[in-house]
PDB file of C-alpha atoms and ligand atoms in Angstrom:
ATOM      1  CA  UNK A1442     -60.969  77.673 -38.170  1.00 98.00           C
ATOM      2  CA  UNK A1443     -61.130  80.635 -35.227  1.00 98.00           C
ATOM      3  CA  UNK A1444     -58.349  82.281 -34.240  1.00 98.00           C
ATOM      4  CA  UNK A1445     -57.432  82.975 -30.700  1.00 98.00           C
ATOM      5  CA  UNK A1446     -54.034  84.833 -29.054  1.00 98.00           C
ATOM      6  CA  UNK A1447     -51.994  82.979 -26.714  1.00 98.00           C
ATOM      7  CA  UNK A1448     -51.191  85.635 -24.261  1.00 97.00           C
ATOM      8  CA  UNK A1449     -51.469  87.555 -21.374  1.00 96.00           C
ATOM      9  CA  UNK A1450     -50.001  90.890 -22.650  1.00 96.00           C
ATOM     10  CA  UNK A1451     -52.595  93.504 -22.832  1.00 95.00           C
ATOM     11  CA  UNK A1452     -50.783  95.635 -25.543  1.00 97.00           C
ATOM     12  CA  UNK A1453     -50.575  92.623 -27.703  1.00 97.00           C
ATOM     13  CA  UNK A1454     -54.041  91.553 -27.056  1.00 97.00           C
ATOM     14  CA  UNK A1455     -55.496  94.776 -27.654  1.00 97.00           C
ATOM     15  CA  UNK A1456     -53.304  95.089 -30.964  1.00 98.00           C
ATOM     16  CA  UNK A1457     -54.811  91.715 -32.066  1.00 97.00           C
ATOM     17  CA  UNK A1458     -57.806  92.599 -31.099  1.00 96.00           C
ATOM     18  CA  UNK A1459     -57.799  95.854 -33.177  1.00 96.00           C
ATOM     19  CA  UNK A1460     -57.452  93.438 -36.413  1.00 97.00           C
ATOM     20  CA  UNK A1461     -61.067  92.466 -36.075  1.00 96.00           C
ATOM     21  CA  UNK A1462     -60.251  88.647 -36.614  1.00 97.00           C
ATOM     22  CA  UNK A1463     -59.651  87.397 -33.033  1.00 97.00           C
ATOM     23  CA  UNK A1464     -62.354  85.496 -31.287  1.00 97.00           C
ATOM     24  CA  UNK A1465     -60.785  84.502 -28.050  1.00 97.00           C
ATOM     25  CA  UNK A1466     -57.655  84.699 -25.702  1.00 98.00           C
ATOM     26  CA  UNK A1467     -55.873  81.783 -23.748  1.00 97.00           C
ATOM     27  CA  UNK A1468     -53.653  82.273 -20.775  1.00 95.00           C
ATOM     28  CA  UNK A1469     -51.562  80.158 -18.574  1.00 95.00           C
ATOM     29  CA  UNK A1470     -49.490  80.546 -15.423  1.00 94.00           C
ATOM     30  CA  UNK A1471     -46.566  80.893 -17.490  1.00 94.00           C
ATOM     31  CA  UNK A1472     -47.822  83.808 -19.856  1.00 96.00           C
ATOM     32  CA  UNK A1473     -49.000  85.513 -16.762  1.00 94.00           C
ATOM     33  CA  UNK A1474     -45.727  85.137 -14.828  1.00 92.00           C
ATOM     34  CA  UNK A1475     -44.100  86.977 -17.888  1.00 93.00           C
ATOM     35  CA  UNK A1476     -46.022  90.080 -17.183  1.00 93.00           C
ATOM     36  CA  UNK A1477     -45.507  92.640 -14.565  1.00 88.00           C
ATOM     37  CA  UNK A1478     -45.545  90.844 -11.133  1.00 85.00           C
ATOM     38  CA  UNK A1479     -47.373  93.672  -9.384  1.00 88.00           C
ATOM     39  CA  UNK A1480     -50.367  93.548 -11.918  1.00 88.00           C
ATOM     40  CA  UNK A1481     -53.830  92.099 -10.389  1.00 93.00           C
ATOM     41  CA  UNK A1482     -54.343  88.793 -12.236  1.00 93.00           C
ATOM     42  CA  UNK A1483     -58.129  89.483 -12.037  1.00 95.00           C
ATOM     43  CA  UNK A1484     -57.985  93.021 -13.459  1.00 95.00           C
ATOM     44  CA  UNK A1485     -55.722  91.751 -16.090  1.00 95.00           C
ATOM     45  CA  UNK A1486     -57.926  88.930 -17.274  1.00 96.00           C
ATOM     46  CA  UNK A1487     -61.015  91.233 -16.960  1.00 96.00           C
ATOM     47  CA  UNK A1488     -59.282  93.977 -19.226  1.00 95.00           C
ATOM     48  CA  UNK A1489     -58.286  91.054 -21.487  1.00 96.00           C
ATOM     49  CA  UNK A1490     -62.131  90.178 -21.741  1.00 96.00           C
ATOM     50  CA  UNK A1491     -63.218  93.819 -22.153  1.00 95.00           C
ATOM     51  CA  UNK A1492     -60.540  94.012 -24.860  1.00 95.00           C
ATOM     52  CA  UNK A1493     -61.502  90.862 -26.885  1.00 92.00           C
ATOM     53  CA  UNK A1494     -64.994  90.531 -25.652  1.00 90.00           C
ATOM     54  CA  UNK A1495     -65.127  86.948 -26.710  1.00 91.00           C
ATOM     55  CA  UNK A1496     -63.733  83.740 -25.407  1.00 96.00           C
ATOM     56  CA  UNK A1497     -60.981  83.994 -22.415  1.00 97.00           C
ATOM     57  CA  UNK A1498     -59.421  80.876 -21.017  1.00 97.00           C
ATOM     58  CA  UNK A1499     -58.450  80.968 -17.500  1.00 97.00           C
ATOM     59  CA  UNK A1500     -56.354  78.198 -16.116  1.00 97.00           C
ATOM     60  CA  UNK A1501     -56.416  76.896 -12.324  1.00 98.00           C
ATOM     61  CA  UNK A1502     -53.326  75.868 -10.301  1.00 97.00           C
ATOM     62  CA  UNK A1503     -54.595  73.330  -7.764  1.00 98.00           C
ATOM     63  CA  UNK A1504     -53.389  69.987  -8.622  1.00 98.00           C
ATOM     64  CA  UNK A1505     -56.462  67.943  -6.503  1.00 98.00           C
ATOM     65  CA  UNK A1506     -59.984  68.129  -8.020  1.00 98.00           C
ATOM     66  CA  UNK A1507     -61.403  69.722  -5.087  1.00 98.00           C
ATOM     67  CA  UNK A1508     -58.924  72.472  -5.266  1.00 98.00           C
ATOM     68  CA  UNK A1509     -59.603  72.960  -8.879  1.00 98.00           C
ATOM     69  CA  UNK A1510     -63.142  73.323  -8.404  1.00 98.00           C
ATOM     70  CA  UNK A1511     -63.036  75.870  -5.590  1.00 98.00           C
ATOM     71  CA  UNK A1512     -60.977  77.855  -7.871  1.00 98.00           C
ATOM     72  CA  UNK A1513     -63.227  77.517 -10.952  1.00 98.00           C
ATOM     73  CA  UNK A1514     -66.055  78.595  -8.773  1.00 98.00           C
ATOM     74  CA  UNK A1515     -63.955  81.415  -7.070  1.00 97.00           C
ATOM     75  CA  UNK A1516     -62.908  82.673 -10.789  1.00 97.00           C
ATOM     76  CA  UNK A1517     -66.598  82.250 -12.064  1.00 98.00           C
ATOM     77  CA  UNK A1518     -68.050  84.637  -8.874  1.00 98.00           C
ATOM     78  CA  UNK A1519     -65.713  87.676 -10.880  1.00 97.00           C
ATOM     79  CA  UNK A1520     -65.589  86.626 -14.238  1.00 96.00           C
ATOM     80  CA  UNK A1521     -68.969  84.513 -15.209  1.00 97.00           C
ATOM     81  CA  UNK A1522     -67.893  84.160 -18.968  1.00 96.00           C
ATOM     82  CA  UNK A1523     -64.987  82.481 -17.970  1.00 97.00           C
ATOM     83  CA  UNK A1524     -63.740  79.228 -19.435  1.00 98.00           C
ATOM     84  CA  UNK A1525     -62.008  77.127 -16.945  1.00 98.00           C
ATOM     85  CA  UNK A1526     -58.470  75.835 -18.009  1.00 98.00           C
ATOM     86  CA  UNK A1527     -57.594  72.299 -16.541  1.00 98.00           C
ATOM     87  CA  UNK A1528     -54.626  70.372 -16.876  1.00 98.00           C
ATOM     88  CA  UNK A1529     -55.109  66.954 -18.132  1.00 98.00           C
ATOM     89  CA  UNK A1530     -54.251  64.816 -14.967  1.00 98.00           C
ATOM     90  CA  UNK A1531     -56.809  62.518 -13.550  1.00 98.00           C
ATOM     91  CA  UNK A1532     -57.927  64.849 -10.774  1.00 98.00           C
ATOM     92  CA  UNK A1533     -58.376  67.477 -13.738  1.00 98.00           C
ATOM     93  CA  UNK A1534     -60.970  64.921 -15.263  1.00 98.00           C
ATOM     94  CA  UNK A1535     -62.988  64.788 -12.253  1.00 98.00           C
ATOM     95  CA  UNK A1536     -63.159  68.381 -12.139  1.00 98.00           C
ATOM     96  CA  UNK A1537     -63.963  68.689 -15.821  1.00 98.00           C
ATOM     97  CA  UNK A1538     -66.859  66.320 -15.427  1.00 98.00           C
ATOM     98  CA  UNK A1539     -68.310  68.214 -12.427  1.00 98.00           C
ATOM     99  CA  UNK A1540     -68.077  71.413 -14.340  1.00 98.00           C
ATOM    100  CA  UNK A1541     -69.606  69.863 -17.377  1.00 98.00           C
ATOM    101  CA  UNK A1542     -72.623  68.599 -15.480  1.00 98.00           C
ATOM    102  CA  UNK A1543     -73.230  72.139 -14.422  1.00 98.00           C
ATOM    103  CA  UNK A1544     -72.723  73.587 -18.150  1.00 98.00           C
ATOM    104  CA  UNK A1545     -69.440  75.387 -16.987  1.00 98.00           C
ATOM    105  CA  UNK A1546     -67.188  75.412 -20.509  1.00 98.00           C
ATOM    106  CA  UNK A1547     -63.555  73.917 -19.707  1.00 98.00           C
ATOM    107  CA  UNK A1548     -60.594  73.975 -21.706  1.00 98.00           C
ATOM    108  CA  UNK A1549     -58.577  70.763 -20.748  1.00 98.00           C
ATOM    109  CA  UNK A1550     -54.747  71.665 -21.450  1.00 98.00           C
ATOM    110  CA  UNK A1551     -51.347  69.850 -21.427  1.00 98.00           C
ATOM    111  CA  UNK A1552     -52.399  67.347 -24.239  1.00 98.00           C
ATOM    112  CA  UNK A1553     -49.811  65.775 -26.332  1.00 98.00           C
ATOM    113  CA  UNK A1554     -51.983  62.816 -27.849  1.00 98.00           C
ATOM    114  CA  UNK A1555     -55.218  62.260 -29.486  1.00 98.00           C
ATOM    115  CA  UNK A1556     -55.798  59.548 -26.977  1.00 98.00           C
ATOM    116  CA  UNK A1557     -55.441  62.052 -24.320  1.00 98.00           C
ATOM    117  CA  UNK A1558     -57.964  64.287 -26.330  1.00 98.00           C
ATOM    118  CA  UNK A1559     -60.668  61.560 -26.698  1.00 98.00           C
ATOM    119  CA  UNK A1560     -60.420  61.210 -22.647  1.00 98.00           C
ATOM    120  CA  UNK A1561     -60.719  64.808 -22.082  1.00 98.00           C
ATOM    121  CA  UNK A1562     -63.865  65.022 -24.527  1.00 98.00           C
ATOM    122  CA  UNK A1563     -65.346  61.970 -22.814  1.00 98.00           C
ATOM    123  CA  UNK A1564     -64.847  63.720 -19.468  1.00 98.00           C
ATOM    124  CA  UNK A1565     -67.065  66.403 -20.878  1.00 98.00           C
ATOM    125  CA  UNK A1566     -64.437  68.943 -22.155  1.00 98.00           C
ATOM    126  CA  UNK A1567     -65.882  71.944 -24.184  1.00 98.00           C
ATOM    127  CA  UNK A1568     -62.433  72.452 -25.639  1.00 98.00           C
ATOM    128  CA  UNK A1569     -59.239  70.386 -25.968  1.00 98.00           C
ATOM    129  CA  UNK A1570     -55.872  72.066 -26.248  1.00 98.00           C
ATOM    130  CA  UNK A1571     -53.334  70.021 -28.371  1.00 98.00           C
ATOM    131  CA  UNK A1572     -49.622  71.157 -27.847  1.00 98.00           C
ATOM    132  CA  UNK A1573     -47.899  70.764 -31.146  1.00 98.00           C
ATOM    133  CA  UNK A1574     -45.028  72.996 -30.650  1.00 98.00           C
ATOM    134  CA  UNK A1575     -43.668  71.229 -27.429  1.00 98.00           C
ATOM    135  CA  UNK A1576     -44.047  68.254 -29.317  1.00 98.00           C
ATOM    136  CA  UNK A1577     -41.836  69.379 -31.958  1.00 98.00           C
ATOM    137  CA  UNK A1578     -39.459  70.906 -29.259  1.00 98.00           C
ATOM    138  CA  UNK A1579     -38.439  66.851 -28.461  1.00 98.00           C
ATOM    139  CA  UNK A1580     -38.564  65.709 -31.902  1.00 98.00           C
ATOM    140  CA  UNK A1581     -41.839  64.279 -32.498  1.00 98.00           C
ATOM    141  CA  UNK A1582     -44.342  65.565 -35.168  1.00 98.00           C
ATOM    142  CA  UNK A1583     -46.557  67.996 -33.211  1.00 98.00           C
ATOM    143  CA  UNK A1584     -49.020  68.631 -36.298  1.00 98.00           C
ATOM    144  CA  UNK A1585     -49.441  64.714 -36.584  1.00 98.00           C
ATOM    145  CA  UNK A1586     -51.265  64.575 -33.163  1.00 98.00           C
ATOM    146  CA  UNK A1587     -53.612  67.758 -34.357  1.00 98.00           C
ATOM    147  CA  UNK A1588     -54.046  65.568 -37.443  1.00 98.00           C
ATOM    148  CA  UNK A1589     -54.762  62.487 -35.399  1.00 98.00           C
ATOM    149  CA  UNK A1590     -57.318  64.343 -33.329  1.00 98.00           C
ATOM    150  CA  UNK A1591     -59.141  65.881 -36.274  1.00 98.00           C
ATOM    151  CA  UNK A1592     -59.370  62.610 -38.052  1.00 98.00           C
ATOM    152  CA  UNK A1593     -60.653  60.944 -34.712  1.00 98.00           C
ATOM    153  CA  UNK A1594     -63.313  63.843 -34.684  1.00 98.00           C
ATOM    154  CA  UNK A1595     -64.435  63.304 -38.257  1.00 98.00           C
ATOM    155  CA  UNK A1596     -65.019  59.670 -37.459  1.00 98.00           C
ATOM    156  CA  UNK A1597     -66.769  59.893 -34.017  1.00 98.00           C
ATOM    157  CA  UNK A1598     -68.368  63.255 -33.864  1.00 97.00           C
ATOM    158  CA  UNK A1599     -67.100  64.663 -30.823  1.00 98.00           C
ATOM    159  CA  UNK A1600     -68.899  67.675 -30.007  1.00 97.00           C
ATOM    160  CA  UNK A1601     -65.509  68.931 -28.046  1.00 98.00           C
ATOM    161  CA  UNK A1602     -63.795  71.779 -30.190  1.00 98.00           C
ATOM    162  CA  UNK A1603     -60.127  71.040 -31.024  1.00 98.00           C
ATOM    163  CA  UNK A1604     -57.999  73.904 -30.119  1.00 98.00           C
ATOM    164  CA  UNK A1605     -54.026  73.798 -31.723  1.00 98.00           C
ATOM    165  CA  UNK A1606     -52.216  75.186 -29.084  1.00 98.00           C
ATOM    166  CA  UNK A1607     -48.106  76.102 -28.955  1.00 98.00           C
ATOM    167  CA  UNK A1608     -48.159  77.230 -32.272  1.00 98.00           C
ATOM    168  CA  UNK A1609     -44.903  78.443 -32.893  1.00 98.00           C
ATOM    169  CA  UNK A1610     -44.776  79.603 -36.719  1.00 98.00           C
ATOM    170  CA  UNK A1611     -47.015  80.014 -39.479  1.00 98.00           C
ATOM    171  CA  UNK A1612     -46.455  76.815 -41.035  1.00 98.00           C
ATOM    172  CA  UNK A1613     -48.319  75.424 -37.915  1.00 98.00           C
ATOM    173  CA  UNK A1614     -50.826  77.480 -38.559  1.00 98.00           C
ATOM    174  CA  UNK A1615     -51.564  76.355 -41.975  1.00 98.00           C
ATOM    175  CA  UNK A1616     -51.044  72.751 -41.294  1.00 98.00           C
ATOM    176  CA  UNK A1617     -53.628  73.107 -38.105  1.00 98.00           C
ATOM    177  CA  UNK A1618     -56.015  74.679 -40.814  1.00 98.00           C
ATOM    178  CA  UNK A1619     -55.567  72.168 -43.122  1.00 98.00           C
ATOM    179  CA  UNK A1620     -56.103  69.412 -40.530  1.00 98.00           C
ATOM    180  CA  UNK A1621     -59.450  70.674 -39.487  1.00 98.00           C
ATOM    181  CA  UNK A1622     -58.569  72.125 -35.770  1.00 98.00           C
ATOM    182  CA  UNK A1623     -61.581  74.176 -34.892  1.00 98.00           C
ATOM    183  CA  UNK A1624     -59.342  76.844 -33.454  1.00 98.00           C
ATOM    184  CA  UNK A1625     -55.705  78.178 -33.621  1.00 98.00           C
ATOM    185  CA  UNK A1626     -54.385  79.686 -30.532  1.00 98.00           C
ATOM    186  CA  UNK A1627     -51.584  81.988 -31.616  1.00 98.00           C
ATOM    187  CA  UNK A1628     -48.682  84.378 -30.089  1.00 98.00           C
ATOM    188  CA  UNK A1629     -49.439  87.741 -31.315  1.00 98.00           C
ATOM    189  CA  UNK A1630     -45.690  87.361 -33.267  1.00 98.00           C
ATOM    190  CA  UNK A1631     -46.886  84.466 -35.151  1.00 98.00           C
ATOM    191  CA  UNK A1632     -50.358  86.238 -36.027  1.00 98.00           C
ATOM    192  CA  UNK A1633     -48.336  89.340 -37.394  1.00 98.00           C
ATOM    193  CA  UNK A1634     -45.715  86.648 -39.222  1.00 98.00           C
ATOM    194  CA  UNK A1635     -48.749  84.894 -40.683  1.00 98.00           C
ATOM    195  CA  UNK A1636     -49.870  87.981 -42.346  1.00 98.00           C
ATOM    196  CA  UNK A1637     -47.106  89.226 -43.837  1.00 97.00           C
ATOM    197  CA  UNK A1638     -46.281  88.649 -47.605  1.00 98.00           C
ATOM    198  CA  UNK A1639     -43.647  90.242 -49.401  1.00 98.00           C
ATOM    199  CA  UNK A1640     -45.867  90.795 -52.615  1.00 98.00           C
ATOM    200  CA  UNK A1641     -48.752  92.296 -50.410  1.00 98.00           C
ATOM    201  CA  UNK A1642     -46.197  95.121 -49.508  1.00 98.00           C
ATOM    202  CA  UNK A1643     -44.864  95.647 -52.968  1.00 98.00           C
ATOM    203  CA  UNK A1644     -48.549  95.429 -54.380  1.00 98.00           C
ATOM    204  CA  UNK A1645     -49.498  98.063 -52.101  1.00 98.00           C
ATOM    205  CA  UNK A1646     -46.908 100.171 -52.701  1.00 98.00           C
ATOM    206  CA  UNK A1647     -47.159 100.229 -56.602  1.00 98.00           C
ATOM    207  CA  UNK A1648     -50.974 100.986 -56.297  1.00 98.00           C
ATOM    208  CA  UNK A1649     -50.321 103.872 -53.989  1.00 98.00           C
ATOM    209  CA  UNK A1650     -47.191 105.177 -56.576  1.00 98.00           C
ATOM    210  CA  UNK A1651     -49.473 104.653 -59.384  1.00 98.00           C
ATOM    211  CA  UNK A1652     -52.358 106.744 -57.668  1.00 97.00           C
ATOM    212  CA  UNK A1653     -50.011 109.421 -56.649  1.00 97.00           C
ATOM    213  CA  UNK A1654     -48.715 109.737 -60.340  1.00 97.00           C
ATOM    214  CA  UNK A1655     -52.197 109.848 -61.516  1.00 96.00           C
ATOM    215  CA  UNK A1656     -53.239 112.368 -59.217  1.00 95.00           C
ATOM    216  CA  UNK A1657     -49.559 114.783 -60.208  1.00 94.00           C
ATOM    217  CA  UNK A1658     -50.740 114.114 -63.954  1.00 93.00           C
ATOM    218  CA  UNK A1659     -54.234 115.664 -62.926  1.00 89.00           C
ATOM    219  CA  UNK A1660     -52.708 118.793 -61.476  1.00 87.00           C
ATOM    220  CA  UNK A1661     -54.505 117.401 -58.149  1.00 72.00           C
TER     221      UNK A1661
HETATM  222  C1  E4P B2579     -52.455  77.306 -24.844  1.00 74.87           C
HETATM  223  O1  E4P B2579     -53.372  77.299 -24.494  1.00 74.87           O
HETATM  224  C2  E4P B2579     -51.176  77.078 -23.981  1.00 74.87           C
HETATM  225  O2  E4P B2579     -51.364  78.268 -23.267  1.00 74.87           O
HETATM  226  C3  E4P B2579     -49.867  77.281 -24.883  1.00 74.87           C
HETATM  227  O3  E4P B2579     -50.265  77.373 -26.447  1.00 74.87           O
HETATM  228  C4  E4P B2579     -48.770  76.928 -24.775  1.00 74.87           C
HETATM  229  O4  E4P B2579     -47.428  77.514 -25.616  1.00 74.87           O
HETATM  230  P1  E4P B2579     -45.975  76.942 -25.265  1.00 74.87           P
HETATM  231  O5  E4P B2579     -45.625  75.547 -25.537  1.00 74.87           O
HETATM  232  O6  E4P B2579     -45.518  78.197 -26.613  1.00 74.87           O
HETATM  233  O7  E4P B2579     -45.624  77.498 -23.998  1.00 74.87           O
END
């Protein structure tokens, strides 16, 4: 399972990129709105891409097909490597089909069921983003939606990549990896939480203490 960072915060993305384990970034209008409103969105996205060097999903905000396609074309003019993120609404599906026919990668967002993912895959989505945290927020098992999607992918061999999105904690990450999601997009904070283990910290401390003792004994 590949790891993306779900963020528009350049400091977090830089820190995540430095770890060497991140293959992409997903953004959305809400993540962008959390950043300094004076920032130029184009420049920020290009900076993110320069930092991460891989996948960057950029979301459209139109709700009609023509508007989405105009936005996609405009984004691709200044950022030809963009993956166009499109909401799962009927107008969005038509836009996905149009972009797929032109070999332009798309990430269909705001999916909450495996059925929605199947429909997006049939429209030609390159990526399908299943939002599990928001399902948990309304007392519905979000991981199960990812499991169902992965099970269907195993049966039918759909080519779209499954992105586990709206990940809120390390257990979400673990369960999505076990389910077989191709990608998990995680907030930087969850990435750090997932790296942390007290035995790693205490183990390193013992190694360093023992090394220091040995050096002292040698008179080094
Ligand atoms: C993914 O593409 C979305 O941007 C994201 O995962 C949404 O997460 P949230 O539910 O924490 O806002």
